One Martini backbone bead per residue (centre of mass of N, CA, C, O) as a GRO file, in nm:
protein
   61
    1MET     BB    1   8.374   3.065  22.042
    2ASN     BB    2   8.590   2.967  22.291
    3THR     BB    3   8.787   3.192  22.465
    4ARG     BB    4   8.921   2.995  22.678
    5ALA     BB    5   9.040   2.792  22.430
    6TYR     BB    6   9.193   3.067  22.322
    7ARG     BB    7   9.521   3.179  22.220
    8THR     BB    8   9.767   3.443  22.204
    9ALA     BB    9  10.119   3.498  22.110
   10ASN     BB   10  10.406   3.705  22.143
   11ILE     BB   11  10.720   3.596  22.010
   12ILE     BB   12  11.065   3.637  22.043
   13VAL     BB   13  11.283   3.534  21.767
   14ARG     BB   14  11.561   3.649  21.658
   15GLY     BB   15  11.399   3.942  21.626
   16LYS     BB   16  11.119   3.798  21.585
   17VAL     BB   17  10.776   3.801  21.545
   18CYS     BB   18  10.559   3.556  21.686
   19ILE     BB   19  10.253   3.402  21.620
   20VAL     BB   20  10.078   3.219  21.871
   21GLU     BB   21   9.862   2.949  21.889
   22VAL     BB   22   9.630   2.845  22.151
   23HIS     BB   23   9.470   2.520  22.200
   24VAL     BB   24   9.237   2.285  22.230
   25LYS     BB   25   9.258   1.946  22.131
   26ALA     BB   26   9.198   1.790  22.402
   27ALA     BB   27   9.158   1.638  22.676
   28GLY     BB   28   9.428   1.786  22.839
   29LEU     BB   29   9.518   1.920  22.548
   30TRP     BB   30   9.757   2.134  22.408
   31GLU     BB   31   9.814   2.370  22.128
   32ALA     BB   32  10.098   2.504  21.952
   33ARG     BB   33  10.106   2.755  21.681
   34GLY     BB   34  10.382   2.853  21.460
   35SER     BB   35  10.580   3.078  21.270
   36LEU     BB   36  10.926   3.024  21.140
   37ASP     BB   37  11.073   3.095  20.863
   38GLY     BB   38  10.819   2.927  20.716
   39SER     BB   39  10.784   2.738  20.967
   40MET     BB   40  10.601   2.505  21.132
   41ILE     BB   41  10.521   2.500  21.479
   42VAL     BB   42  10.444   2.216  21.695
   43ALA     BB   43  10.291   2.195  22.024
   44GLU     BB   44  10.249   1.997  22.326
   45GLY     BB   45  10.033   2.018  22.624
   46THR     BB   46   9.868   2.030  22.951
   47SER     BB   47   9.896   2.340  22.887
   48SER     BB   48   9.927   2.648  22.768
   49GLY     BB   49  10.206   2.709  22.896
   50GLY     BB   50  10.340   2.442  22.816
   51ALA     BB   51  10.310   2.469  22.508
   52LEU     BB   52  10.467   2.738  22.488
   53ALA     BB   53  10.734   2.639  22.610
   54ILE     BB   54  10.787   2.426  22.393
   55TRP     BB   55  10.783   2.615  22.152
   56ARG     BB   56  11.019   2.795  22.241
   57GLN     BB   57  11.226   2.568  22.249
   58MET     BB   58  11.200   2.482  21.948
   59ALA     BB   59  11.270   2.787  21.843
   60GLY     BB   60  11.500   2.920  22.040
   61ALA     BB   61  11.403   3.136  22.278
   0.00000   0.00000   0.00000
């Protein structure tokens, strides 16, 4: 596995710690996936930080 293309982040949302995985989905496109209250949230962005920011926004963090 290419460790440069895979990251995890711990994000606190409404007092709960969510583990979010961020990886390259396609050339120039990153995907962030994480579970919150039993629901999977998936966000895409043009960078790992961008995908995480969109995920946080969708989760209400």
